[in-house]
Coordinates of C-alpha atoms in Angstrom, one line a residue:
X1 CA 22.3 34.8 1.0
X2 CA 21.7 34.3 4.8
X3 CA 18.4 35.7 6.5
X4 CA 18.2 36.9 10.4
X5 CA 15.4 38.8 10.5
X6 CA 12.3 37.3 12.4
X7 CA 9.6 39.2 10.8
X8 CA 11.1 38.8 7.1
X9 CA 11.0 34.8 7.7
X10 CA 7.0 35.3 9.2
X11 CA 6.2 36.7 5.5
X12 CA 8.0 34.4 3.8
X13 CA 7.1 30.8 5.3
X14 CA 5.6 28.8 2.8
X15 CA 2.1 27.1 3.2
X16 CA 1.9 24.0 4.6
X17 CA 0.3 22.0 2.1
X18 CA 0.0 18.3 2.5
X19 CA -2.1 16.5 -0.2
X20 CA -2.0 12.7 1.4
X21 CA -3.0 9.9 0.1
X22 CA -5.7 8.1 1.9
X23 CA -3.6 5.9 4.6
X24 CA -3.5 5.8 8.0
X25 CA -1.3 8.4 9.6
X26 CA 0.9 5.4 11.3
X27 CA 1.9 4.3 7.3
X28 CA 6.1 5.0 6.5
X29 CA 7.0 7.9 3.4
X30 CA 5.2 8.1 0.4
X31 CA 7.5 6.3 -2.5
X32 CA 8.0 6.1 -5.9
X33 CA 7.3 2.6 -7.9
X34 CA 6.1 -1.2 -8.1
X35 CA 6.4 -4.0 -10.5
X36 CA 3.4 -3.4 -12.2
X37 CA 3.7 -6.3 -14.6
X38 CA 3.3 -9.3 -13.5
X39 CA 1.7 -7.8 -10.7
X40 CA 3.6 -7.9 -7.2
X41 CA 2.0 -8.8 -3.9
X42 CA 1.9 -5.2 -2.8
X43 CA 0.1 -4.0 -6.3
X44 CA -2.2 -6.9 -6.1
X45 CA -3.2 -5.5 -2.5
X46 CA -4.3 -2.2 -4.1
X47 CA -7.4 -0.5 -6.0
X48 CA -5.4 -0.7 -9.4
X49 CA -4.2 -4.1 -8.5
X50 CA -7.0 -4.7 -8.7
X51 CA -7.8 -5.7 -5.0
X52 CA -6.9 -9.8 -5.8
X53 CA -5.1 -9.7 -2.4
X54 CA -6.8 -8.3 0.8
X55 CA -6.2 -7.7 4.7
X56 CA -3.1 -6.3 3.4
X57 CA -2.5 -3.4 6.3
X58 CA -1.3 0.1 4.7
X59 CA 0.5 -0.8 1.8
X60 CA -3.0 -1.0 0.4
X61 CA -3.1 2.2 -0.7
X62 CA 0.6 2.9 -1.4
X63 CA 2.0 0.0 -2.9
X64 CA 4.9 2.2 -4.1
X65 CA 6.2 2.5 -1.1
X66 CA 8.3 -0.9 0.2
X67 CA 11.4 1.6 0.2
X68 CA 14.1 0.5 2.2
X69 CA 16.3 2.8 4.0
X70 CA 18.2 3.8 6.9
X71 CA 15.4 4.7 8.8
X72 CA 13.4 1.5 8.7
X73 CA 13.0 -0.9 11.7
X74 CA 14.8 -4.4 10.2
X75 CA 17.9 -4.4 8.7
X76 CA 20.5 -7.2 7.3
X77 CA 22.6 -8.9 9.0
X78 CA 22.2 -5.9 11.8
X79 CA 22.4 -2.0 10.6
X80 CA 21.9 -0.3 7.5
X81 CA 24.3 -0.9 4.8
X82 CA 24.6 -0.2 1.5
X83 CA 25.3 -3.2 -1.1
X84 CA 22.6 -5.5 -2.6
X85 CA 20.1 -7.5 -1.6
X86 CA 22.9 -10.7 -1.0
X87 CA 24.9 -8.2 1.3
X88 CA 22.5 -5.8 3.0
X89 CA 18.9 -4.8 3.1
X90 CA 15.6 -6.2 4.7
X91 CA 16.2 -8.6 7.6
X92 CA 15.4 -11.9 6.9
X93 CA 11.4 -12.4 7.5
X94 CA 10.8 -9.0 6.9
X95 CA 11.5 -8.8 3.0
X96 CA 9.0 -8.4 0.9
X97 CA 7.8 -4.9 3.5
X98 CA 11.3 -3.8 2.8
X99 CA 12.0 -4.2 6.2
X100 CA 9.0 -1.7 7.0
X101 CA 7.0 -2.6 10.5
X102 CA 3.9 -0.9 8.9
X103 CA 4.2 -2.6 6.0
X104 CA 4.7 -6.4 7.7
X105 CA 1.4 -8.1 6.3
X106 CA 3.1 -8.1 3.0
X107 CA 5.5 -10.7 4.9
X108 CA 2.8 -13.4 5.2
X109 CA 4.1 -16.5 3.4
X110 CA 2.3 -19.5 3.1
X111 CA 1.3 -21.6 -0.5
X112 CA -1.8 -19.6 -0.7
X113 CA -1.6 -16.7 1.2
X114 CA -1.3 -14.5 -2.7
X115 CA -2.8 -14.3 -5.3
X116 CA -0.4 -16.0 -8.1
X117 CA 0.5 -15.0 -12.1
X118 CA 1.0 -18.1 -14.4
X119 CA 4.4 -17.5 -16.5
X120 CA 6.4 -19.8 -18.3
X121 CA 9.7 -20.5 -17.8
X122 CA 12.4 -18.9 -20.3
X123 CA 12.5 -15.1 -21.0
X124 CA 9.9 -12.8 -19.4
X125 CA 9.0 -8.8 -19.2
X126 CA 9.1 -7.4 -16.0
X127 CA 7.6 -3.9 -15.9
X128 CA 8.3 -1.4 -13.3
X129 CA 5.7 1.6 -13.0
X130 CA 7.2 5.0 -11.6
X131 CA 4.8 7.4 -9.4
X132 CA 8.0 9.5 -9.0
X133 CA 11.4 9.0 -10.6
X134 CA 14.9 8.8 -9.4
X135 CA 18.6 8.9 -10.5
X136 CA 18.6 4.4 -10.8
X137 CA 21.9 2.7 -9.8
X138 CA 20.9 -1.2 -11.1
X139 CA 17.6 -3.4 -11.1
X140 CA 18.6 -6.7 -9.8
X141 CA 15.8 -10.0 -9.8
X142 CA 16.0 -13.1 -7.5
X143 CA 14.2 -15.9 -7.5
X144 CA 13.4 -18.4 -4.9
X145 CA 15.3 -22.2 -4.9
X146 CA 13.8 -25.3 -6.3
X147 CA 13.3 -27.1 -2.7
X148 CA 12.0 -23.6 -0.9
X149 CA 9.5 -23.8 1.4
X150 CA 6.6 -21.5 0.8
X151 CA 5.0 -22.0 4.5
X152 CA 8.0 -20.3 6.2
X153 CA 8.8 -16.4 6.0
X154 CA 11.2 -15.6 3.1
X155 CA 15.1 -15.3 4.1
X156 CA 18.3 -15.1 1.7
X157 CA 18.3 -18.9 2.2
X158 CA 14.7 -19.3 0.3
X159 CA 16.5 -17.3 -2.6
X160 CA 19.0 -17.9 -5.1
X161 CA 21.9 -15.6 -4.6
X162 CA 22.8 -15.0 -7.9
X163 CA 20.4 -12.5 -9.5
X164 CA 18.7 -13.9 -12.9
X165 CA 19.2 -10.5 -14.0
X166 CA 21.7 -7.5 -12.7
X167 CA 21.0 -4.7 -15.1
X168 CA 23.2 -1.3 -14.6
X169 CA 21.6 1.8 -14.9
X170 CA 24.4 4.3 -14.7
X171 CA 22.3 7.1 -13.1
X172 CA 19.2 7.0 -15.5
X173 CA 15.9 8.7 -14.1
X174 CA 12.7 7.2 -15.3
X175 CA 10.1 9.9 -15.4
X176 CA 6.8 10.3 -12.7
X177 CA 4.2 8.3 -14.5
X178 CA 7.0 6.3 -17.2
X179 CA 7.9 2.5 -17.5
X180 CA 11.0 0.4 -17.4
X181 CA 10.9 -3.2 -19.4
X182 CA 13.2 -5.6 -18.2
X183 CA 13.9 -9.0 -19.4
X184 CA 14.0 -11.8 -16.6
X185 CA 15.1 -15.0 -17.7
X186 CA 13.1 -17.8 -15.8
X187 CA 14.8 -20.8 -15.0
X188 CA 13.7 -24.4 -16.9
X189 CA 14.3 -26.5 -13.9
X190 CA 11.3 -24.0 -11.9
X191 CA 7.7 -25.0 -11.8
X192 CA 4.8 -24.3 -10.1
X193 CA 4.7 -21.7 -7.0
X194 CA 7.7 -19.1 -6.8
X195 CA 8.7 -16.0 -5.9
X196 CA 10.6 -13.8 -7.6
X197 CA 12.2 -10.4 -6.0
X198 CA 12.6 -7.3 -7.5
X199 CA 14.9 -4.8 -6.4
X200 CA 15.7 -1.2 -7.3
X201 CA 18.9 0.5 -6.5
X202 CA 18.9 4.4 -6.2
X203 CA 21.4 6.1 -7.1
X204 CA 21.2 9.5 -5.2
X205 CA 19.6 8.4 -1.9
X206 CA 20.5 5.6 0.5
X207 CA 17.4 3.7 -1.0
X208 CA 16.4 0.6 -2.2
X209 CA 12.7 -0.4 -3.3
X210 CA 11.3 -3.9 -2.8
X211 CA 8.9 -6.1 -4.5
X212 CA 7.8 -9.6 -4.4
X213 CA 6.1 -11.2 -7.4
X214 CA 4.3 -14.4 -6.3
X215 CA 4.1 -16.7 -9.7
X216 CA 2.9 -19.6 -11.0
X217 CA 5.5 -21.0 -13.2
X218 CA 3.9 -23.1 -16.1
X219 CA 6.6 -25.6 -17.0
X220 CA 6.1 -28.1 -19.8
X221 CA 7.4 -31.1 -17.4
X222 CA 4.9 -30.7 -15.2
X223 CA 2.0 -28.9 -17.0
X224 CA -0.8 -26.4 -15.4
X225 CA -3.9 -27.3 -16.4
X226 CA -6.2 -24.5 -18.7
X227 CA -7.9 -22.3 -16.0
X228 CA -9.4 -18.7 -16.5
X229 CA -9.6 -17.1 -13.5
X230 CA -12.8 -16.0 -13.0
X231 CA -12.2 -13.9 -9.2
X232 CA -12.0 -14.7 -5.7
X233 CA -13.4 -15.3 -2.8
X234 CA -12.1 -13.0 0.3
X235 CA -12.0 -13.9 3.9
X236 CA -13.6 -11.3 6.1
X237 CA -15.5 -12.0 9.4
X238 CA -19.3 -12.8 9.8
X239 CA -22.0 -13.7 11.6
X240 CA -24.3 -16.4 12.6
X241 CA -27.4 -16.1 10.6
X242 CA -25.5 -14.4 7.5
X243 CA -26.0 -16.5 4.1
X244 CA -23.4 -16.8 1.4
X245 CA -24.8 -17.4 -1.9
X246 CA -23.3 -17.8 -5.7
X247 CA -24.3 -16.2 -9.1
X248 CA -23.5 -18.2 -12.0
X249 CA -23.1 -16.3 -15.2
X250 CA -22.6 -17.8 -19.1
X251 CA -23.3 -16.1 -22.3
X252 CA -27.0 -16.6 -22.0
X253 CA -27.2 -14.5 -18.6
X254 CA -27.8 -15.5 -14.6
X255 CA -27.9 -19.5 -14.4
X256 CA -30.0 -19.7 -11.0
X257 CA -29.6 -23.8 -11.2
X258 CA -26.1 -23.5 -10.9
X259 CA -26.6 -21.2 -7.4
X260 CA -24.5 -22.4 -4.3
X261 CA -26.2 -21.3 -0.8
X262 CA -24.2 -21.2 2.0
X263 CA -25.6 -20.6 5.8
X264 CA -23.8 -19.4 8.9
X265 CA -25.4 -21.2 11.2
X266 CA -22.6 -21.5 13.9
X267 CA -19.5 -18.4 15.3
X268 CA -16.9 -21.3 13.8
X269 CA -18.6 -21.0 10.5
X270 CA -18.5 -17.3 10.7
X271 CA -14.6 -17.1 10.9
X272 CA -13.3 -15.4 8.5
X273 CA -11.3 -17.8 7.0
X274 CA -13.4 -20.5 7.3
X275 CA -16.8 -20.2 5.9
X276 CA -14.6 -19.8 2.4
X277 CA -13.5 -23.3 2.9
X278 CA -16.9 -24.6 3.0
X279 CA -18.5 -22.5 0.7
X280 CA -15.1 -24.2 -1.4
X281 CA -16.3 -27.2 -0.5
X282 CA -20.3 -27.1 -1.5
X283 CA -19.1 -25.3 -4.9
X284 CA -16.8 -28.4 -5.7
X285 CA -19.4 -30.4 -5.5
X286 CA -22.3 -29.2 -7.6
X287 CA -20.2 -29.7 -10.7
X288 CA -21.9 -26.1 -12.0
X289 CA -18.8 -25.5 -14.4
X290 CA -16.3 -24.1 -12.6
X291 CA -14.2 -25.0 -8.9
X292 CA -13.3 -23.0 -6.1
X293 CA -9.9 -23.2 -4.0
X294 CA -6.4 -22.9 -4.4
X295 CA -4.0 -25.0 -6.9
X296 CA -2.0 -27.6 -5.3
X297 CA 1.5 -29.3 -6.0
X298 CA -0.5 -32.0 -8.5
X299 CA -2.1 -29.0 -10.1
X300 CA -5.6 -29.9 -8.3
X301 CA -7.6 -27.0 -7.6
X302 CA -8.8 -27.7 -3.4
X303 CA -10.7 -25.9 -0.8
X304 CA -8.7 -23.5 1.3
X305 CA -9.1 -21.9 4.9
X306 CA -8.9 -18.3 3.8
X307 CA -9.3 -17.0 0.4
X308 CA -10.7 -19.2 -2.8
X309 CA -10.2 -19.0 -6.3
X310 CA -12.4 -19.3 -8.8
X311 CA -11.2 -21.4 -11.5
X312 CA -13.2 -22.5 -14.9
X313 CA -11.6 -24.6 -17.3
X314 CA -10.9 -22.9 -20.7
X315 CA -13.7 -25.0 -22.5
X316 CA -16.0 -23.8 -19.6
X317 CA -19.7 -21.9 -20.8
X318 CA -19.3 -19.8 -17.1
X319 CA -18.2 -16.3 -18.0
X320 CA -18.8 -14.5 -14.0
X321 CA -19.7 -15.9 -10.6
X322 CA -20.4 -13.3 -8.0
X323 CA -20.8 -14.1 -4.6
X324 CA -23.6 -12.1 -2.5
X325 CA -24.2 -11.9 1.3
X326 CA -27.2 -11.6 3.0
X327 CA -26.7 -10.0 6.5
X328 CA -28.9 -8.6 9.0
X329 CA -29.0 -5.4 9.2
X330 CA -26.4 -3.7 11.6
X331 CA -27.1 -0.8 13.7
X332 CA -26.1 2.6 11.9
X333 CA -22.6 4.1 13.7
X334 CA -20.4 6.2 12.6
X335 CA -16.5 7.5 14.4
X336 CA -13.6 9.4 14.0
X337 CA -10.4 9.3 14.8
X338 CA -7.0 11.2 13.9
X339 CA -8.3 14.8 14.9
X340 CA -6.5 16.4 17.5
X341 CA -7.8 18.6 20.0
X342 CA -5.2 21.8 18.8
X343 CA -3.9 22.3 15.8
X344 CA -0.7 25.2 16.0
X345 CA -1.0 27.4 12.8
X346 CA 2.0 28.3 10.5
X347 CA 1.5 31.6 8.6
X348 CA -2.5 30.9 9.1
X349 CA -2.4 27.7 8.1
X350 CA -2.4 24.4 9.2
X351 CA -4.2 20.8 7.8
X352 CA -6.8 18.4 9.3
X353 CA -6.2 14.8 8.3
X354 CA -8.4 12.3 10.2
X355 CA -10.7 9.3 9.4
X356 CA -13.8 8.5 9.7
X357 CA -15.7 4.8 9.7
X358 CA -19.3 3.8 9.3
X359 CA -21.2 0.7 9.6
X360 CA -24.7 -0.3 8.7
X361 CA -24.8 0.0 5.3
X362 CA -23.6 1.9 2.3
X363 CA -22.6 5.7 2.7
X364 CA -21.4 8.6 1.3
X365 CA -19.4 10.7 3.6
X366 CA -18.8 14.4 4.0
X367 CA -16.8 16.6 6.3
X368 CA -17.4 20.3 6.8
X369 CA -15.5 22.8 8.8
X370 CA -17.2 25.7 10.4
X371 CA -15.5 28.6 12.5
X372 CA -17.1 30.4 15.5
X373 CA -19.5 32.7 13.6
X374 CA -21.2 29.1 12.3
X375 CA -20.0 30.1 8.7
X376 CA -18.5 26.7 6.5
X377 CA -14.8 27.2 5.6
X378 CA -13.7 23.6 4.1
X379 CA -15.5 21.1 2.7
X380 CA -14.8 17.2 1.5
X381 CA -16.8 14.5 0.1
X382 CA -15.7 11.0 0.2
X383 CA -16.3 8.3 -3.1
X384 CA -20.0 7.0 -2.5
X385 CA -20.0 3.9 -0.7
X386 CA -16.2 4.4 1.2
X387 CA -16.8 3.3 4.9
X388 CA -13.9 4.3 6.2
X389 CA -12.5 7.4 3.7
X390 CA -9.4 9.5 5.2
X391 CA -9.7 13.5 5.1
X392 CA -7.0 15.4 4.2
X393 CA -8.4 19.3 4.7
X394 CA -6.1 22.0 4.1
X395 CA -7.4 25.2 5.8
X396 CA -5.8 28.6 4.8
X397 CA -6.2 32.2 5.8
X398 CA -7.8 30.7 9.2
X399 CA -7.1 33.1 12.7
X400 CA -6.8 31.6 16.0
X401 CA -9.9 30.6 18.1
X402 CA -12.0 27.4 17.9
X403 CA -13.6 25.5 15.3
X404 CA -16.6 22.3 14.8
X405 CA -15.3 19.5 12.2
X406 CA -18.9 18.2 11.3
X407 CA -18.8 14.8 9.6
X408 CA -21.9 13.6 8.2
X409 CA -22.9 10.0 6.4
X410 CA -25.4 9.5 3.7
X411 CA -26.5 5.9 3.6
X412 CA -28.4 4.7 0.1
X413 CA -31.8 4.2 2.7
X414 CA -32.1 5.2 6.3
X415 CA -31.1 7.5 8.7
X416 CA -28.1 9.7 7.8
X417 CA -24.8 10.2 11.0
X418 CA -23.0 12.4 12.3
X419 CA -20.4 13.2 14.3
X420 CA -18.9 16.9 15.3
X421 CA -15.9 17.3 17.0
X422 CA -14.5 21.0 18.4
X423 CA -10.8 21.5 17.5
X424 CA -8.9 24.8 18.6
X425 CA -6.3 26.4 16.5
X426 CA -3.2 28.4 18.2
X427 CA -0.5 30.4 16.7
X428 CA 3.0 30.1 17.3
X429 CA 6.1 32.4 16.9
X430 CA 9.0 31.5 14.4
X431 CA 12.3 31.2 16.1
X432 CA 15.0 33.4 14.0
X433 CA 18.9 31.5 12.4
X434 CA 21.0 31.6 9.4
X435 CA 19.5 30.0 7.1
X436 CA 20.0 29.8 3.1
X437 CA 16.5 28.8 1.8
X438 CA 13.0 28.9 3.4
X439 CA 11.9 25.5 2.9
X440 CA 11.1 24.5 -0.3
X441 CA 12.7 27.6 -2.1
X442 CA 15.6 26.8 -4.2
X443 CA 14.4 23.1 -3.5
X444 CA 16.6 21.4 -6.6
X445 CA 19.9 23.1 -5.3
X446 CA 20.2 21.9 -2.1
X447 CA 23.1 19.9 -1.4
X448 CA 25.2 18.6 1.5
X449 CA 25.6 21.5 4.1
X450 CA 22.1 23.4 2.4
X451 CA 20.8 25.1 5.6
X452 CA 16.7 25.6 5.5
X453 CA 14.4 27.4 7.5
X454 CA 11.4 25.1 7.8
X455 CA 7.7 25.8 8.9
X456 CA 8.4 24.4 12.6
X457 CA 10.9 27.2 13.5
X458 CA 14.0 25.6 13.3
X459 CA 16.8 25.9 11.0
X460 CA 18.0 22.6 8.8
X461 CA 21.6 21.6 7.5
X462 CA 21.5 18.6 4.7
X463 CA 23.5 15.7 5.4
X464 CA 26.3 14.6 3.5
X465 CA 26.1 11.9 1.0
X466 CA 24.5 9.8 0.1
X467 CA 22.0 11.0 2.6
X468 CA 22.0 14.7 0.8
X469 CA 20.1 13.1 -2.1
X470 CA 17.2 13.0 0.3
X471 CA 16.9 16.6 1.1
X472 CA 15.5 17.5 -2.9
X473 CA 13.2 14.3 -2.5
X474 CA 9.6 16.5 -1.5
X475 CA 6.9 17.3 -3.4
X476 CA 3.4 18.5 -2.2
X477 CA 2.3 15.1 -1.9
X478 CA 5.1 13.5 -1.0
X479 CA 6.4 15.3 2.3
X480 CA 8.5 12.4 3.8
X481 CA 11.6 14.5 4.0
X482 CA 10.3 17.8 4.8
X483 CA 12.5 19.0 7.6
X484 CA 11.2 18.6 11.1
X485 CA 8.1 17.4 10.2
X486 CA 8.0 14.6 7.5
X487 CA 8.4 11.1 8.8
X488 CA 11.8 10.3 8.0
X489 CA 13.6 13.8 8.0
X490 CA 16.2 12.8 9.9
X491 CA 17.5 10.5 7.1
X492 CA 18.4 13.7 5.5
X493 CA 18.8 16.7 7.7
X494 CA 20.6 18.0 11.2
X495 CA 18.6 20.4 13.2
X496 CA 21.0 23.1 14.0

């Protein structure tokens, strides 16, 4: 049924409600899965990674989202196309982002840049987690060559080009949440540091998603010592007078003999990447049960400029080592940024989403909204002891005229911060059309030639296929391809 009437499509715009995940507004679409097991590079840059690789960029906090798509900025050997990784995809240098400026720390590649998983060669489980499901086309796996070079970005040449697995999947959809298991045969003639690439084909979008597994392949010809793991140590900038220190745990408890103190005494041993090296070094040397560095091509564990692992035989009595710093104290300031000065309202309604950052010790962060009679309207609190949390605020039922954000930081000790900034909110009229939906109604039967009215005013065709597989892909917290305002609607929609 077409619509024309102006003041039937002001009653019946939806709310805009945009539940986002806590990125930077500059970060590409939210996406829908990682390898999960043996962790990839991007899920080893995230909380549930568990963190094992840092100074990551955005894909922190959405490692499901190495999507690659018409819309990204690097494609193989020029323009978008659509065949596999061997034909199309990520320009070389650019691959394990899926070709994703945002996303290009992920494309870092030296022999210890990432955080590793031992396998053996033979048959392996790869596991791919799905935080939202789509219609699969195949799951292909490549692995790098024997003489690669893991100092120079990753192009086609570094791989093999014929998958070690190339598994149809005939239009299956794994559920939001579910699991696929897939069996990856790992060659006999690999050892030691590889990566292997995960791809998944969509079958209902242009889409492909990305994932690099960095691995250590355990081969019995030339055999990986016993290590646990026992974590590692980050690079992150400091400064002179800061002191670097080591707790040594067994069974028994805290082993203060086995303590390794580290002072910053000059702004070259407070580089980021360096004091680890010599903190590496004086660990090495105490022989307190464990080693600190990075594995090497004879399977020696050595000191590395950036981040150190900590490695303890398996026969070892130390269970934990935690590092501690001990920094003067750093003057109390806290900012915002990401909140505009207006803010247009669509059927009384818009969202905030902004982020704030604190130094000077640990805080827990809160922003309130207050109109012009001084009366609170929105409220979020931030995890304790987030520096740097990102407010999403969705305010409803709100009339024009001008409004404080008031953002306030609780440190553990000391004075608490704040920072207020005025924001004005303005209405705006909703242009008329034909139209056969107002966007999302009727959501899972659009099609190619669907025409929506969306909350911007402006009327939206869906584009043919395979591109028309993108206009059903939205969810509240996943708004990529909302017409007109996601950030990549134009892979699936013509403004008319």
């Amino acid at each position: 049924m077409l619509h024309n009437n102006r003041a039937t499509a002001m009653r019946k715009l939806p709310l805009a409600i945009t539940l986002g995940l806590a990125s930077l507004a500059s970060q590409q679409a939210f996406a829908h899965g990682y390898i999960e097991s043996p962790k990839s590079r991007a899920f080893m840059c995230s909380a549930n990674g568990g963190n094992l690789n840092r100074d990551c960029g955005p894909v922190t906090y959405e490692p499901q989202s190495v999507e690659y798509s018409p819309s990204v900025q690097h494609h193989y050997p020029k323009d978008y196309c659509s065949g596999d990784f061997t034909k199309c995809g990520p320009a070389n240098g650019t691959i394990p982002a899926g070709g994703i400026t945002s996303f290009s720390q992920l494309n870092e590649q030296t022999a210890t840049r990432w955080q590793k998983t031992t396998i053996k060669p033979g048959m392996n489980e790869f596991t791919w987690y799905y935080s939202a499901g789509h219609a699969s086309a195949y799951y292909q796996f490549y692995i790098t060559k024997k003489d690669w070079n893991p100092n120079q970005p990753l192009t086609r040449d570094s791989f093999e080009m014929t998958p070690l697995l190339d598994e149809k999947a005939n239009g299956a959809r794994p559920p939001a949440g579910g699991r696929t298991k897939h069996k990856v045969n790992i060659p006999a003639d690999r050892s030691g540091y590889h990566v292997i690439l995960a791809t998944w084909k969509i079958a209902d979008t242009a889409a492909t998603f990305y994932q690099a597994i960095d691995v250590n392949i355990d081969n019995d010809g030339a055999p990986i010592p016993d290590w646990k793991i026992l974590g590692a140590v980050q690079p992150e900038q400091l400064r002179v007078g800061d002191k670097v220190s080591t707790r040594v745990f067994t069974n028994a408890g805290e082993q203060p003999n086995r303590q390794t103190r580290l002072s910053i005494e000059t702004t070259e041993q407070a580089q980021a990447n360096t004091w680890p090296y010599l903190l590496a070094q004086q660990v090495n040397k105490a022989n307190a049960g464990y080693v600190m560095g990075e594995l090497n091509a004879n399977n020696e564990v050595v000191p590395n400029y950036g981040k150190n692992t900590m490695y303890a035989k398996n026969n070892s009595d130390v269970v934990r080592v935690e590092i501690q710093k001990e920094q003067p104290s750093i003057p109390g300031e806290l900012k915002l940024s990401g909140l505009q000065a207006e803010y247009t309202l669509k059927d009384n309604a818009t969202d905030l989403h902004f982020n704030a950052i604190a130094q000077g010790g640990k805080y827990t962060i809160a922003s309130t909204v207050f109109n012009g009679k001084g009366e609170s309207i929105a409220h979020q609190q931030a995890e304790a002891g987030n520096n740097t949390p990102h407010f999403s605020i969705a305010l409803r039922n709100v009339s024009e005229g001008d409004y404080d954000v008031v953002v306030v930081a609780k440190p553990e000790k000391g004075e608490q911060l704040q920072q207020s900034q005025r924001i004005t909110l303005k209405a705006e009229e909703v242009g008329g059309g034909d139209y056969d939906f107002v966007f999302p109604k009727g959501l899972t039967g659009y099609k190619a030639g669907t025409k929506v009215l969306a909350k911007d005013g402006n009327v939206y065709e869906c584009k043919p296929f395979p591109y028309s597989g993108y206009c059903i892909q939205w969810n509240a917290g996943a708004t990529q391809y909302e017409p007109g305002v996601g950030s990549n609607w134009k892979d699936a929609w013509i403004r008319k």
